[in-house]
């Protein structure tokens, strides 16, 4: 969908207008008449190519802004499409399409790249914009046009939507071809009649000409026999020479192959010597490194042995301390348990004594109160004068006691609240104590785990350090190998430079440098580096290609142009490039009659398929021949260059070059050495990079391990501090708990005393209240006196027992305090100190793990010492064996040098012998060529001419020749070409007859094609009509709220039966459908009659609708608004049949009633929100219905003849529409 539109200089939009992003749903544009709404739509159609052909300068000028100020000379409109769904076949979620126009230009750009209008049209069609269906844009006037369409115009519309334009264009093209075919037939007919006349004229001279031809055949047969005898003699000698040359060539080939093989063996032996020298030097260094490593390993072993001894000693001391503390801890724990048991017993005894003391105290208090009551009763008479006075005093006492009782009750509630609060605090302290204890256990376990992980990480760090040392040694080896490989490559390049073109090599090096510096893609290197071949072909390839081996292959001429510009700028030399896009395809016909003796040189090469055109251009016209004679013969026959294995070259022009060619000067061999050196260098550099990557990984891992060690050390320290802190908090919590318990006991004792006092007060109050209302007396009854006496005795005994219980209770309390002091001040502190020492010393598990790690390192160091000794001994043995092998290789190189010199001498001798035979053979070949030319000059001979005179002698042949010469003089007046002319004219007559028949067949095929196109067109129209008719019914029903609409094909008047299947125009007018016949030298050619197409019977499309009532009306019976509804229904039906990604509507609701505008708004909303195929709408309107359904609303304003588009609020748009209506009414 359209995401954004940018306009500048187009019509009324002078300044650049960047419209805020459109919604993917409905976008409504409002604005006053003349403000630029139509120009805004025109701008979009301008980019889409739907409007404005700017062929003439006047057309382009009309698109530019005209107004005050500076003149506008160019304009552009750019549409930004959202391509997240990939509808446009362009990479990217956002596609920018711009069309720029000026007085002298009209061009398109796609994502800032220039494209043609045809490419734009194809791009839009691939996204769903059909040229045959332009109804995704509905401008002003199109609806009115459709509302007034007649039936035949409506049918033409269906045809246009069906895309019949394509079929019509192809049909017209086919008819033009048919006309051309008919014209050619007439021309062929005329020529054919001419040849018929000539054949009849020449038939009369055939008899006399036959006698002459008989004598002429005998004459030529005798001449053939004479020439054949001479030719057989030359061929016999040539066969002998060819046999000798073939044998010499075979010897020369074997000598050349042997020389090449010896040369390669020597090169390989020298490479082996270099590798062996490198191996000996490397082994020497490895021996020194092994000795150094052994010394290092011994020192490391000694250091680790010392560390192990130290760890073992420290572990023994720690173990001793741990055992002593553990034993002490057992004793203290036992003492704590005994003390706690005694303390529990003492607490039980104290509680029992306290209860007994309480009970005795209660009995004593009760006896005392009874005594006091009896005494008071006895003394009433002496203290009070009357009963009333006594009761008043008793009431006052009771009142005071009750006040005291209330005070004690208040004190009791406060104490109980303190007890409850202290109890809750004690519970919380116990909970916190349990949590701290659990946390302490977890922290201690975590501390042990962290210490074990720390030990493991230290071990891994040590192993990684060992691996890093090995990689350092490997890196040093790679540096040395790289230096030697670089040196060997430079030697090979110097060898190639000494035997090649210095300028070409300089240019090649410049090209490599420039390609690497500028990152140029598509440069593949010189031809020399792009193929592989057998070593024996090196000389032949050097000779055949020459300096073309240094031509640089690139992908396109643009790449070559860029490199040439850089070469000129940097003065980097001259280079010949081979652009693969400009290399013509191979069209060489290679001979096959010689078998394996002659093969295309290019087929002996192996290369990437991409480079085959370049190799075909360099080697494609060169053949590899077994011998030089064969090369000369094949070069003459095929007009191709031929080369032998020894490097002798015969060009297609006839020149021959050859002679001795030294293998060490071969460009191909030196190039192969350079490639191998470069490959070796690349391999070593790759290995070095991999080794560097491994080293970097090891370094990174070591750094990580060091960080892990530091992190773990910090964690261990943190955990140790945490454990110590938790232990301290546990001690504090225990002390706070003990203090809280003591406070709780004190509060409970105080509460109990308050309760006892309150109970005594209540008893006293009850006794006093019992005296109220009793008579006032001065004496006790006998029973009361007895009770008073008994109470004296009971009170005395109770006091004595209470004193004894209190004394015992104090002893028990003293014992309890002593036990508590022993526990808190001595035993528990001693236990905590011992446990702290055990924790500070560390766990036995960790110490054992540390010792085990050190012992493992010691064992590893011992193994390293043993391995270093074994490695040193092994390397010394390998170095000795490598030295012996190096001596043997030096001897082999010297032997191969001698063999190579001998092979080169043999090769030169064979070359001289071959040259002598070649000179003699060349003379014989010239003689044979002359004789063969004379034989060919005899023309065609009778079949018996080759054997008739074979047995005759030369004398007999000359005598018969003289006799025939006299007989032939009698036919000197005869036209000797009459028979040939007759045969030629007859052959041409037959050829033209065949051509005439081919034209007839072609004409029939074209007629078949025209018929097929008509059928396809009618099928497309019928298919489109069905789809539009179906969608029209649904759209019309939606727009009218239940109305019915139908599109109906209007049938033409029926014809009679004889003319029913005849197309309009009869035979002349229905090209491709009429029956035709033509007689050409035989039977007439007949064609089947065609059946008239079904859609020819229809002349239009009528529209029948019903707006919610039962009456069905046609278009003539409808009002203007109803016609507009029908036209819109047809447009929407067409759009649904051929949907586009977005639609542009320019005031489509102008002539509609509000109910239909509302229906259209609902339809647009439904289509925009469709899940399967959501559609974007951009529309202009002067009515509120299409504004209310819009996702985004835009306003077009116009000032000083300059328009601009801004996004506005829906409320502002509605307000504008209302003001516009008011203005129009006014």
Coordinates of C-alpha atoms in Angstrom, one line a residue, residues 128-491:
X128 CA -1.6 -6.5 -9.1
X129 CA -2.1 -3.3 -11.2
X130 CA -3.5 -4.5 -14.6
X131 CA -3.2 -2.2 -17.6
X132 CA -6.4 -3.7 -18.9
X133 CA -8.3 -2.8 -15.7
X134 CA -7.6 0.8 -14.8
X135 CA -10.5 1.0 -12.3
X136 CA -8.3 1.1 -9.2
X137 CA -8.3 4.8 -10.0
X138 CA -11.8 6.4 -10.2
X139 CA -11.5 10.1 -11.1
X140 CA -14.2 12.7 -11.4
X141 CA -16.4 12.1 -14.4
X142 CA -15.7 8.3 -14.7
X143 CA -18.8 7.5 -12.6
X144 CA -21.0 9.8 -14.7
X145 CA -19.6 8.2 -17.9
X146 CA -20.4 4.7 -16.6
X147 CA -23.9 5.8 -15.5
X148 CA -24.7 6.9 -19.0
X149 CA -23.1 3.9 -20.8
X150 CA -25.1 2.0 -23.4
X151 CA -25.3 -1.7 -23.6
X152 CA -22.6 -2.1 -26.3
X153 CA -20.3 0.3 -24.4
X154 CA -20.8 -1.8 -21.3
X155 CA -19.8 -4.9 -23.3
X156 CA -16.7 -3.1 -24.5
X157 CA -15.9 -2.3 -20.8
X158 CA -16.1 -6.0 -19.9
X159 CA -13.8 -6.7 -22.8
X160 CA -11.3 -4.1 -21.7
X161 CA -11.4 -5.5 -18.1
X162 CA -10.9 -9.1 -19.5
X163 CA -7.7 -7.9 -21.2
X164 CA -8.8 -8.5 -24.8
X165 CA -6.3 -5.8 -25.9
X166 CA -3.5 -8.4 -25.7
X167 CA -5.5 -10.9 -27.8
X168 CA -6.4 -8.2 -30.3
X169 CA -2.7 -7.1 -30.6
X170 CA -1.6 -10.7 -31.2
X171 CA -4.5 -11.3 -33.6
X172 CA -3.5 -8.2 -35.7
X173 CA 0.1 -9.4 -35.7
X174 CA -1.0 -12.8 -36.9
X175 CA -3.2 -11.3 -39.6
X176 CA -0.2 -9.3 -40.8
X177 CA 1.9 -12.5 -40.9
X178 CA -0.9 -14.1 -42.9
X179 CA -0.9 -11.3 -45.4
X180 CA 2.9 -11.5 -45.7
X181 CA 2.6 -15.3 -46.3
X182 CA 0.1 -14.7 -49.0
X183 CA 2.4 -12.2 -50.7
X184 CA 5.3 -14.7 -50.5
X185 CA 3.1 -17.4 -52.1
X186 CA 2.3 -15.1 -55.0
X187 CA 6.0 -14.4 -55.5
X188 CA 6.9 -18.0 -55.3
X189 CA 4.2 -18.9 -57.8
X190 CA 5.6 -16.4 -60.3
X191 CA 9.2 -17.8 -60.0
X192 CA 7.8 -21.3 -60.2
X193 CA 6.1 -20.6 -63.6
X194 CA 9.4 -19.1 -64.9
X195 CA 11.3 -22.3 -64.0
X196 CA 8.6 -24.5 -65.7
X197 CA 9.1 -22.6 -69.0
X198 CA 12.9 -22.9 -68.8
X199 CA 12.8 -26.6 -68.2
X200 CA 10.6 -27.1 -71.3
X201 CA 13.1 -25.1 -73.5
X202 CA 16.2 -27.1 -72.4
X203 CA 14.6 -30.5 -72.9
X204 CA 15.2 -30.5 -76.7
X205 CA 19.1 -30.4 -76.6
X206 CA 19.4 -33.4 -74.3
X207 CA 20.0 -36.1 -77.0
X208 CA 22.9 -34.5 -78.8
X209 CA 24.4 -33.5 -75.5
X210 CA 24.3 -37.1 -74.3
X211 CA 26.6 -38.3 -77.1
X212 CA 29.1 -35.5 -76.4
X213 CA 29.0 -36.3 -72.7
X214 CA 29.8 -40.0 -73.4
X215 CA 33.0 -39.0 -75.3
X216 CA 33.9 -36.4 -72.7
X217 CA 33.6 -39.0 -69.9
X218 CA 36.0 -41.3 -71.8
X219 CA 38.5 -38.4 -72.2
X220 CA 38.3 -37.5 -68.6
X221 CA 38.6 -41.1 -67.5
X222 CA 41.9 -41.5 -69.5
X223 CA 43.2 -38.3 -68.0
X224 CA 42.3 -39.6 -64.5
X225 CA 44.2 -42.8 -65.2
X226 CA 47.3 -40.9 -66.1
X227 CA 47.1 -38.6 -63.1
X228 CA 46.3 -41.5 -60.8
X229 CA 49.5 -43.4 -61.8
X230 CA 51.6 -40.4 -61.0
X231 CA 49.7 -39.9 -57.7
X232 CA 50.2 -43.5 -56.6
X233 CA 53.9 -43.1 -57.1
X234 CA 53.9 -39.9 -55.0
X235 CA 51.7 -41.5 -52.3
X236 CA 54.0 -44.5 -52.1
X237 CA 57.0 -42.4 -51.4
X238 CA 55.0 -40.2 -49.0
X239 CA 53.8 -43.3 -47.1
X240 CA 57.4 -44.4 -46.6
X241 CA 58.4 -40.9 -45.5
X242 CA 55.4 -40.6 -43.2
X243 CA 56.2 -44.0 -41.6
X244 CA 59.8 -42.8 -41.0
X245 CA 58.5 -39.5 -39.7
X246 CA 55.9 -41.2 -37.5
X247 CA 58.6 -43.4 -36.0
X248 CA 60.8 -40.3 -35.6
X249 CA 57.9 -38.4 -34.1
X250 CA 57.1 -41.3 -31.7
X251 CA 60.8 -41.3 -30.6
X252 CA 60.7 -37.5 -30.3
X253 CA 57.5 -37.7 -28.2
X254 CA 59.0 -40.3 -26.0
X255 CA 62.1 -38.3 -25.6
X256 CA 60.1 -35.2 -24.8
X257 CA 57.9 -37.0 -22.3
X258 CA 61.0 -38.5 -20.8
X259 CA 62.7 -35.1 -20.6
X260 CA 59.5 -33.6 -19.1
X261 CA 59.3 -36.5 -16.6
X262 CA 62.9 -36.2 -15.6
X263 CA 62.5 -32.4 -15.3
X264 CA 59.5 -32.8 -13.0
X265 CA 61.3 -35.5 -11.1
X266 CA 64.3 -33.2 -10.6
X267 CA 61.9 -30.3 -9.5
X268 CA 60.2 -32.7 -7.1
X269 CA 63.5 -33.9 -5.8
X270 CA 64.7 -30.4 -5.3
X271 CA 61.5 -29.7 -3.4
X272 CA 62.1 -32.8 -1.4
X273 CA 65.6 -31.5 -0.6
X274 CA 64.2 -28.2 0.5
X275 CA 61.7 -29.9 2.7
X276 CA 64.3 -32.2 4.0
X277 CA 66.6 -29.3 4.8
X278 CA 63.7 -27.6 6.5
X279 CA 63.0 -30.8 8.4
X280 CA 66.6 -31.1 9.5
X281 CA 66.7 -27.5 10.7
X282 CA 63.3 -27.9 12.4
X283 CA 64.4 -31.0 14.1
X284 CA 67.6 -29.3 15.3
X285 CA 65.5 -26.5 16.8
X286 CA 63.1 -29.1 18.3
X287 CA 66.0 -30.9 19.9
X288 CA 67.1 -27.6 21.5
X289 CA 63.6 -26.8 22.5
X290 CA 63.2 -30.3 24.0
X291 CA 66.4 -29.8 26.0
X292 CA 65.1 -26.4 27.2
X293 CA 61.7 -27.9 27.9
X294 CA 63.3 -30.7 29.9
X295 CA 65.2 -28.2 32.0
X296 CA 62.1 -26.2 32.6
X297 CA 60.1 -29.4 33.5
X298 CA 62.8 -30.4 36.0
X299 CA 62.7 -27.0 37.6
X300 CA 58.9 -27.0 37.7
X301 CA 59.0 -30.5 39.2
X302 CA 61.4 -29.4 42.0
X303 CA 59.2 -26.4 42.8
X304 CA 56.1 -28.5 42.9
X305 CA 57.7 -31.1 45.1
X306 CA 58.6 -28.3 47.6
X307 CA 55.1 -27.0 47.5
X308 CA 53.6 -30.5 48.1
X309 CA 55.9 -31.0 51.1
X310 CA 54.9 -27.6 52.4
X311 CA 51.2 -28.3 51.9
X312 CA 51.6 -31.8 53.5
X313 CA 53.3 -30.2 56.5
X314 CA 50.7 -27.5 56.9
X315 CA 48.0 -30.1 56.5
X316 CA 49.5 -32.2 59.2
X317 CA 49.6 -29.2 61.6
X318 CA 46.1 -28.3 60.7
X319 CA 45.0 -31.8 61.2
X320 CA 46.6 -32.0 64.6
X321 CA 45.0 -28.7 65.7
X322 CA 41.7 -29.9 64.3
X323 CA 41.9 -33.2 66.2
X324 CA 42.8 -31.4 69.5
X325 CA 40.0 -28.9 69.0
X326 CA 37.6 -31.7 68.0
X327 CA 38.5 -33.6 71.2
X328 CA 38.1 -30.5 73.3
X329 CA 34.9 -29.8 71.6
X330 CA 33.6 -33.3 72.5
X331 CA 34.5 -32.7 76.2
X332 CA 32.9 -29.3 76.3
X333 CA 29.8 -30.5 74.6
X334 CA 29.5 -33.3 77.2
X335 CA 30.0 -30.7 80.0
X336 CA 27.4 -28.5 78.4
X337 CA 25.0 -31.4 78.2
X338 CA 25.6 -32.4 81.9
X339 CA 25.2 -28.8 83.0
X340 CA 22.1 -28.4 81.0
X341 CA 20.7 -31.6 82.5
X342 CA 21.5 -30.4 86.1
X343 CA 20.1 -27.0 85.2
X344 CA 16.9 -28.6 84.1
X345 CA 16.7 -30.6 87.3
X346 CA 17.4 -27.5 89.4
X347 CA 14.7 -25.6 87.5
X348 CA 12.2 -28.3 88.3
X349 CA 13.2 -28.3 92.0
X350 CA 13.0 -24.5 92.1
X351 CA 9.6 -24.6 90.5
X352 CA 8.4 -27.3 93.0
X353 CA 9.9 -25.3 95.9
X354 CA 8.3 -22.2 94.6
X355 CA 4.9 -24.0 94.4
X356 CA 5.3 -25.3 98.0
X357 CA 6.4 -21.9 99.2
X358 CA 3.3 -20.4 97.5
X359 CA 1.0 -23.0 99.0
X360 CA 2.5 -22.5 102.5
X361 CA 2.3 -18.7 102.1
X362 CA -1.4 -19.1 101.2
X363 CA -2.1 -21.2 104.2
X364 CA -0.3 -18.8 106.5
X365 CA -2.1 -15.8 105.0
X366 CA -5.5 -17.5 105.4
X367 CA -4.8 -18.3 109.0
X368 CA -3.6 -14.8 109.7
X369 CA -6.7 -13.3 108.1
X370 CA -8.9 -15.6 110.2
X371 CA -7.1 -14.6 113.3
X372 CA -7.4 -11.0 112.4
X373 CA -11.1 -11.4 111.7
X374 CA -11.8 -13.1 115.1
X375 CA -9.7 -10.5 116.9
X376 CA -11.6 -7.7 115.3
X377 CA -14.9 -9.3 116.2
X378 CA -13.8 -9.7 119.7
X379 CA -12.6 -6.1 119.9
X380 CA -15.7 -4.6 118.2
X381 CA -17.2 -3.5 121.5
X382 CA -14.2 -1.7 122.6
X383 CA -13.5 0.1 119.3
X384 CA -17.1 1.0 118.2
X385 CA -19.8 2.6 120.3
X386 CA -22.6 1.4 118.1
X387 CA -23.4 -1.0 115.2
X388 CA -23.8 1.9 112.9
X389 CA -20.3 3.3 113.6
X390 CA -18.9 -0.2 113.0
X391 CA -20.8 -0.6 109.7
X392 CA -19.6 2.8 108.5
X393 CA -16.0 1.9 109.3
X394 CA -16.3 -1.5 107.5
X395 CA -17.9 0.2 104.5
X396 CA -14.9 2.6 104.3
X397 CA -12.4 -0.2 104.6
X398 CA -14.2 -2.2 101.9
X399 CA -14.1 0.9 99.6
X400 CA -10.4 1.4 100.2
X401 CA -9.7 -2.3 99.6
X402 CA -11.7 -2.3 96.4
X403 CA -9.7 0.8 95.1
X404 CA -6.5 -1.1 96.0
X405 CA -7.9 -4.2 94.2
X406 CA -8.6 -2.1 91.0
X407 CA -5.0 -0.7 91.1
X408 CA -3.6 -4.2 91.4
X409 CA -5.8 -5.4 88.5
X410 CA -4.5 -2.5 86.4
X411 CA -0.9 -3.4 87.3
X412 CA -1.7 -7.1 86.5
X413 CA -3.0 -6.2 83.0
X414 CA 0.1 -4.2 82.3
X415 CA 2.4 -7.0 83.5
X416 CA 0.4 -9.5 81.4
X417 CA 0.7 -7.3 78.4
X418 CA 4.5 -7.1 79.0
X419 CA 4.6 -10.9 79.4
X420 CA 2.7 -11.4 76.1
X421 CA 4.9 -8.9 74.3
X422 CA 8.0 -10.4 75.7
X423 CA 6.7 -13.9 74.8
X424 CA 6.1 -12.9 71.2
X425 CA 9.6 -11.3 71.1
X426 CA 11.0 -14.5 72.5
X427 CA 9.2 -16.5 69.8
X428 CA 10.6 -14.2 67.1
X429 CA 14.0 -14.5 68.6
X430 CA 13.8 -18.3 68.5
X431 CA 12.6 -18.2 64.9
X432 CA 15.4 -15.8 64.0
X433 CA 17.8 -18.1 65.8
X434 CA 16.6 -21.1 63.8
X435 CA 16.8 -19.1 60.6
X436 CA 20.3 -17.9 61.4
X437 CA 21.4 -21.5 62.2
X438 CA 20.0 -22.7 58.9
X439 CA 21.6 -19.8 57.0
X440 CA 24.9 -20.7 58.8
X441 CA 24.7 -24.3 57.6
X442 CA 23.9 -23.2 54.1
X443 CA 26.8 -20.6 54.1
X444 CA 29.2 -23.2 55.4
X445 CA 28.1 -25.7 52.7
X446 CA 28.4 -23.0 50.0
X447 CA 31.8 -22.1 51.4
X448 CA 33.0 -25.6 51.0
X449 CA 31.6 -25.9 47.5
X450 CA 33.2 -22.5 46.5
X451 CA 36.6 -23.6 47.8
X452 CA 36.3 -26.9 45.8
X453 CA 35.4 -24.9 42.7
X454 CA 38.3 -22.6 43.3
X455 CA 40.7 -25.5 43.4
X456 CA 39.2 -26.9 40.2
X457 CA 39.5 -23.6 38.4
X458 CA 43.1 -23.2 39.4
X459 CA 43.8 -26.7 38.0
X460 CA 42.1 -25.8 34.7
X461 CA 44.1 -22.5 34.6
X462 CA 47.4 -24.4 35.0
X463 CA 46.4 -26.8 32.2
X464 CA 45.5 -23.9 29.9
X465 CA 48.9 -22.3 30.6
X466 CA 50.6 -25.5 29.4
X467 CA 48.5 -25.4 26.2
X468 CA 49.5 -21.8 25.6
X469 CA 53.1 -22.7 25.8
X470 CA 52.6 -25.4 23.1
X471 CA 50.8 -22.9 20.9
X472 CA 53.6 -20.4 21.3
X473 CA 56.1 -23.1 20.0
X474 CA 53.8 -23.9 17.1
X475 CA 53.5 -20.2 16.2
X476 CA 57.3 -19.9 16.0
X477 CA 57.4 -22.9 13.7
X478 CA 54.7 -21.3 11.4
X479 CA 56.7 -18.0 11.3
X480 CA 59.7 -19.9 10.0
X481 CA 57.7 -22.0 7.5
X482 CA 56.1 -18.8 6.2
X483 CA 59.4 -17.1 5.7
X484 CA 60.7 -20.1 3.6
X485 CA 57.5 -20.4 1.6
X486 CA 57.6 -16.7 0.8
X487 CA 61.2 -17.0 -0.3
X488 CA 60.3 -20.0 -2.5
X489 CA 57.4 -18.1 -4.1
X490 CA 59.7 -15.1 -4.8
X491 CA 62.1 -17.5 -6.6

